[in-house]
Coordinates of C-alpha atoms in Angstrom, one line a residue:
X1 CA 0.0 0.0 0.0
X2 CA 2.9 2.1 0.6
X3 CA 3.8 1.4 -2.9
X4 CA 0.7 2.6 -4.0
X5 CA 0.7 6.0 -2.2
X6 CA 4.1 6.9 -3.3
X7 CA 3.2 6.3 -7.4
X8 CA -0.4 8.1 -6.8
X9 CA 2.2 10.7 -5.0
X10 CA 4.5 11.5 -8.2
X11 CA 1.3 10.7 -10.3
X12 CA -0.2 14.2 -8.5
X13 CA 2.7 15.9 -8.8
X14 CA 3.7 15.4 -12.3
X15 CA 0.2 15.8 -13.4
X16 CA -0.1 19.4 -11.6
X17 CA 3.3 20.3 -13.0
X18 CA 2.4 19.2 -17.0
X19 CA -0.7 21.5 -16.7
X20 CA 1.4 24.2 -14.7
X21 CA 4.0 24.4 -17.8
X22 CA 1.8 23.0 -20.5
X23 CA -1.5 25.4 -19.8
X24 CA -3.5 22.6 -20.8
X25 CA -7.5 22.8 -20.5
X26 CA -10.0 20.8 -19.0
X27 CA -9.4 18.8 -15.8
X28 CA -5.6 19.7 -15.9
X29 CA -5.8 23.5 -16.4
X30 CA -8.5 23.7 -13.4
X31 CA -5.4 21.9 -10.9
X32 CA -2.8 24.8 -12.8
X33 CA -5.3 27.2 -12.3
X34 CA -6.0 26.4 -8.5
X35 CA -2.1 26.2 -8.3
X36 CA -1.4 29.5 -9.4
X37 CA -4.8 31.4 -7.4
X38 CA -4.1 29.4 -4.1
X39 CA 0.1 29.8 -3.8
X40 CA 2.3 27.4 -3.1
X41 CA -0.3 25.6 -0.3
X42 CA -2.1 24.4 -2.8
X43 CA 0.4 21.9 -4.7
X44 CA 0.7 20.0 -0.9
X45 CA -2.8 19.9 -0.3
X46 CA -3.2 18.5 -3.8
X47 CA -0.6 15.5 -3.2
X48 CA -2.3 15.0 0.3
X49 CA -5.9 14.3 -1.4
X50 CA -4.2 12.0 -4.2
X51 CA -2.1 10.3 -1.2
X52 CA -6.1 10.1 1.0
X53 CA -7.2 8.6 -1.9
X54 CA -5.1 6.0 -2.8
X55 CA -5.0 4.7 0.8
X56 CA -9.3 4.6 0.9
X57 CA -9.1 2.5 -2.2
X58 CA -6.2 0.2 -1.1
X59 CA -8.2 -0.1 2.3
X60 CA -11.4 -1.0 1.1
X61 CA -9.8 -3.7 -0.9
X62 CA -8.1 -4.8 1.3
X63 CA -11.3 -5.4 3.5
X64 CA -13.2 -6.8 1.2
X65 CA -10.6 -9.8 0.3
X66 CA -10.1 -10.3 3.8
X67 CA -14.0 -10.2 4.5
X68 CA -13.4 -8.4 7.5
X69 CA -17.1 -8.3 7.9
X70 CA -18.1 -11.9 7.9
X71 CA -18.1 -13.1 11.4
X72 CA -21.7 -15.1 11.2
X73 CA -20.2 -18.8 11.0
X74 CA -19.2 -17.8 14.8
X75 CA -22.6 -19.0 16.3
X76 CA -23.1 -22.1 14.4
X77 CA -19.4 -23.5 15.0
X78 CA -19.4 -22.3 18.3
X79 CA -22.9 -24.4 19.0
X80 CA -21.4 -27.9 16.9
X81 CA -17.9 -27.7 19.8
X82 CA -20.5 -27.2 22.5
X83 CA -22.7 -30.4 21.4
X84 CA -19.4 -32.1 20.5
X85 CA -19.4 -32.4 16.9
X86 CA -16.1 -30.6 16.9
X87 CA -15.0 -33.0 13.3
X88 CA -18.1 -30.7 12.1
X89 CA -17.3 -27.8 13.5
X90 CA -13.5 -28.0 11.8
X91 CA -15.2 -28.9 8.2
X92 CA -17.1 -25.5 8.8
X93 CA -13.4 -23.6 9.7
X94 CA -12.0 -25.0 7.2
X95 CA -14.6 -22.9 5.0
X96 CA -13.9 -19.6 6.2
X97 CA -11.7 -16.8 5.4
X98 CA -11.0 -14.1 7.0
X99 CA -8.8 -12.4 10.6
X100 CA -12.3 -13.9 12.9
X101 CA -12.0 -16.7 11.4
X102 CA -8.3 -17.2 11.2
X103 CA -7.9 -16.3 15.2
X104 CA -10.9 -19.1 15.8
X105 CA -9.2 -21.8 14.1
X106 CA -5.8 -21.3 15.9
X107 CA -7.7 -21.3 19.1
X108 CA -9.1 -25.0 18.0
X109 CA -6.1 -26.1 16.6
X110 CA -4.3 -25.2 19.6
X111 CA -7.1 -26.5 21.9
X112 CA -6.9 -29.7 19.6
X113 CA -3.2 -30.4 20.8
X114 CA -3.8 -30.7 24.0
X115 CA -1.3 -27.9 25.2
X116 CA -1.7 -25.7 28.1
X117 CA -4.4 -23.1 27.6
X118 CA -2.2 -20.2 28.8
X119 CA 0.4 -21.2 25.9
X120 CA -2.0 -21.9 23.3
X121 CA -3.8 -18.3 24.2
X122 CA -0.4 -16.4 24.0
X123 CA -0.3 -17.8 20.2
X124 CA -4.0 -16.7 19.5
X125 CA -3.1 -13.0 20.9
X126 CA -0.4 -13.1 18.4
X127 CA -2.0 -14.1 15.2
X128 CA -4.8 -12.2 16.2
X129 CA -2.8 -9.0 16.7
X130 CA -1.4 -10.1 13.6
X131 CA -4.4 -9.6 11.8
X132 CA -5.3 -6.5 13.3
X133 CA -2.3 -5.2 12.6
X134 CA -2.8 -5.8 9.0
X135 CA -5.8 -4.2 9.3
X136 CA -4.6 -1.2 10.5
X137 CA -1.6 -0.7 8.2
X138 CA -2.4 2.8 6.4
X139 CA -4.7 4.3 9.0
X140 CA -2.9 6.4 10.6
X141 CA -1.6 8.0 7.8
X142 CA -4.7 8.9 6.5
X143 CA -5.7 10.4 10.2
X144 CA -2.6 12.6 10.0
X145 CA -4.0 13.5 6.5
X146 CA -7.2 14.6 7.4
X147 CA -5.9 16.6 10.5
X148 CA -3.4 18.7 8.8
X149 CA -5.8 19.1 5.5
X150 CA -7.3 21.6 7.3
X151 CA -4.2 23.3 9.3
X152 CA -2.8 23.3 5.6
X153 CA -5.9 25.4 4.7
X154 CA -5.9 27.9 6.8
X155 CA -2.4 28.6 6.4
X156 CA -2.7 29.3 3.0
X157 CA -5.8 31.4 4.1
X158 CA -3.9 33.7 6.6
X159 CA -1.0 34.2 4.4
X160 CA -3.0 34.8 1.3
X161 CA -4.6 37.5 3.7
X162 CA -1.0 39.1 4.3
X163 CA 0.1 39.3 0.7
X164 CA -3.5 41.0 -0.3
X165 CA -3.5 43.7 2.6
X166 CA 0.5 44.3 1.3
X167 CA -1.0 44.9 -2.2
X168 CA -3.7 47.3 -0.6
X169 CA -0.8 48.7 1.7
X170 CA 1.3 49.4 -1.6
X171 CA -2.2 50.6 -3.2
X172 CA -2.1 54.0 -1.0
X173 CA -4.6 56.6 -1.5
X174 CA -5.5 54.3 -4.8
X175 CA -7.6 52.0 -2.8
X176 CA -9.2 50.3 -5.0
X177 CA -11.6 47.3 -3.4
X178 CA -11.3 45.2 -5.8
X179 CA -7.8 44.2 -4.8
X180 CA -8.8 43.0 -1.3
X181 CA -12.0 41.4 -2.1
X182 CA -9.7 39.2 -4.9
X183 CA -7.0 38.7 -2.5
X184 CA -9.8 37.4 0.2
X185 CA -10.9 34.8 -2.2
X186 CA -7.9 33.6 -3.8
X187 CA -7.1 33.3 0.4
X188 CA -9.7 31.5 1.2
X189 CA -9.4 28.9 -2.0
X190 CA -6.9 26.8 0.8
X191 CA -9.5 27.1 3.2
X192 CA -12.3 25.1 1.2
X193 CA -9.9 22.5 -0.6
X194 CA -8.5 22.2 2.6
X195 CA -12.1 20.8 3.7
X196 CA -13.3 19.1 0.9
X197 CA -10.0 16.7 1.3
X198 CA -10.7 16.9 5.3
X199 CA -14.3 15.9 5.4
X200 CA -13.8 12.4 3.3
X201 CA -10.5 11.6 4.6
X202 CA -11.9 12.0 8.5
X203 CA -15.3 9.7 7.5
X204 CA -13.4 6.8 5.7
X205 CA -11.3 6.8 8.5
X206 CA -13.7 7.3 11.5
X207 CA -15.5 4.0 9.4
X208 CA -12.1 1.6 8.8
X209 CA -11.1 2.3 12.6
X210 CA -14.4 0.9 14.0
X211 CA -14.3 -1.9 11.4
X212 CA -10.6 -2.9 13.0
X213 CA -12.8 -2.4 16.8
X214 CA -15.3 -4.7 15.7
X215 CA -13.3 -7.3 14.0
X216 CA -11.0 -7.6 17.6
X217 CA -14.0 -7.6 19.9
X218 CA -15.4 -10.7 17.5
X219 CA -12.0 -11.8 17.3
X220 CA -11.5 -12.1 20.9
X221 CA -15.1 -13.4 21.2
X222 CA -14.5 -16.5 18.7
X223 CA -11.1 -17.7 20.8
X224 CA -13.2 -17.2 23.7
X225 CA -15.8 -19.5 22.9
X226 CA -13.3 -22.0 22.0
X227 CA -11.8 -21.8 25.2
X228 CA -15.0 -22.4 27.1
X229 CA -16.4 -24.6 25.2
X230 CA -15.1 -27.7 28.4
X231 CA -17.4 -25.2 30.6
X232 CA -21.0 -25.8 28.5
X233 CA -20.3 -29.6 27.8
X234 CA -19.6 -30.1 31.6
X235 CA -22.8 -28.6 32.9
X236 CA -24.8 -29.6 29.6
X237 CA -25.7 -25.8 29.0
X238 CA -27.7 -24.2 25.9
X239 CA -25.1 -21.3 25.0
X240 CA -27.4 -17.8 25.6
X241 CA -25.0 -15.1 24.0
X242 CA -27.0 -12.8 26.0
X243 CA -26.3 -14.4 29.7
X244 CA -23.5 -16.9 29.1
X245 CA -22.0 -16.0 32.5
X246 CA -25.0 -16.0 34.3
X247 CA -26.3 -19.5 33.7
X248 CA -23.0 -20.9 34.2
X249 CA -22.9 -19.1 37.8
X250 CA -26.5 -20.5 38.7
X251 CA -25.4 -24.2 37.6
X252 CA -23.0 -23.8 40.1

């Protein structure tokens, strides 16, 4: 992914510097044209959003291959090692992709060797931080991005102010309005793009950050039930996801 964000990097860059030499039209003269208006702000802001970009796409990817949102075999497999049928309950593993089910088949497999639970749960907390950490890879860059997109923005906006109340300064008694009013909005130009990359940037990450929350708290759910499973088949118990503590403490 790293990859990916440095190419989309030079991408930007030789793109905005083509239409900045070349004066093209379309597309490519608007990113000149926003260039030269909003100073030199502008060309970093620019790489930032191509940067925020290729990490959304290259995240969302990424969580679709992994199906980080399938987690729904949990109940069913869970059920088949509580009634015993774990031969069943590997067959419906072995069908699964994904970090959830990855950490829930290294908790049976390491259930399944008869090793002491402590060592077999040190192995689960590291494939499952594994995963996470996969998961993860990429997100904090794009939080960086979208909390100096705006920073970035209002520099340009307060030193855009300076150079247009210089120009009035130099102006004299030949005030003429029109000079601050079109140094104001060439000033504030940071401001907005600023925002526009802020706004997307924050939500995609706000989203992929609880994703990676959810998929650990079903993560560390799944090795869970694997560990207790000993606990249900002693006491004969119907799991209740709702009160599994409770029923256990009242068979007691």
């Amino acid at each position: 992914m790293e990859k990916l964000a440095g190419a989309a990097l030079v991408a930007g860059w030789a793109t905005a510097a083509t239409a900045a030499e070349d004066g093209a039209s379309g597309p490519l003269g608007g990113i000149a044209r926003l260039i030269e208006l909003g100073g030199p702000v502008v060309p970093v802001q620019l790489a930032l959003s191509v940067i925020a970009l290729a990490i959304i796409v290259a995240k969302l990817v990424q969580f679709v291959r992994a199906r980080a949102w399938s987690h729904g075999f949990v109940d069913p497999v869970a059920r088949m090692m509580h009634g015993g049928d774990f031969a069943g309950a590997d067959a419906a593993l072995a069908r699964e992709t994904g970090p959830v089910a990855a950490v829930m088949k290294a908790a049976a497999a390491g259930r399944a060797t008869g090793a002491a639970d402590a060592t077999v749960r040190e192995e689960v907390e590291r494939i499952a931080q594994a995963q996470l950490d996969s998961l993860e890879r990429g997100l904090p860059q794009l939080g960086l991005i979208a909390t100096i997109s705006p920073l970035l923005g209002l520099l340009g906006t307060v030193t855009g102010l300076v150079g247009a109340f210089q120009q009035l300064a130099r102006a004299g008694d030949r005030v003429d309005p029109a000079i601050l009013s079109s140094g104001i909005w060439e000033a504030l130009l940071t401001t907005v793009i600023g925002l526009v990359i802020a706004i997307p940037a924050a939500t995609c990450y706000g989203l992929f950050q609880r994703t990676v929350d959810q998929v650990g708290r079903r993560a560390e759910d799944a090795a869970t039930r694997v560990f207790t499973v000993d606990l249900y088949r002693r006491f004969g118990l119907r799991e209740d996801p709702e009160r599994p503590l409770a029923e256990l403490q009242a068979a007691e």
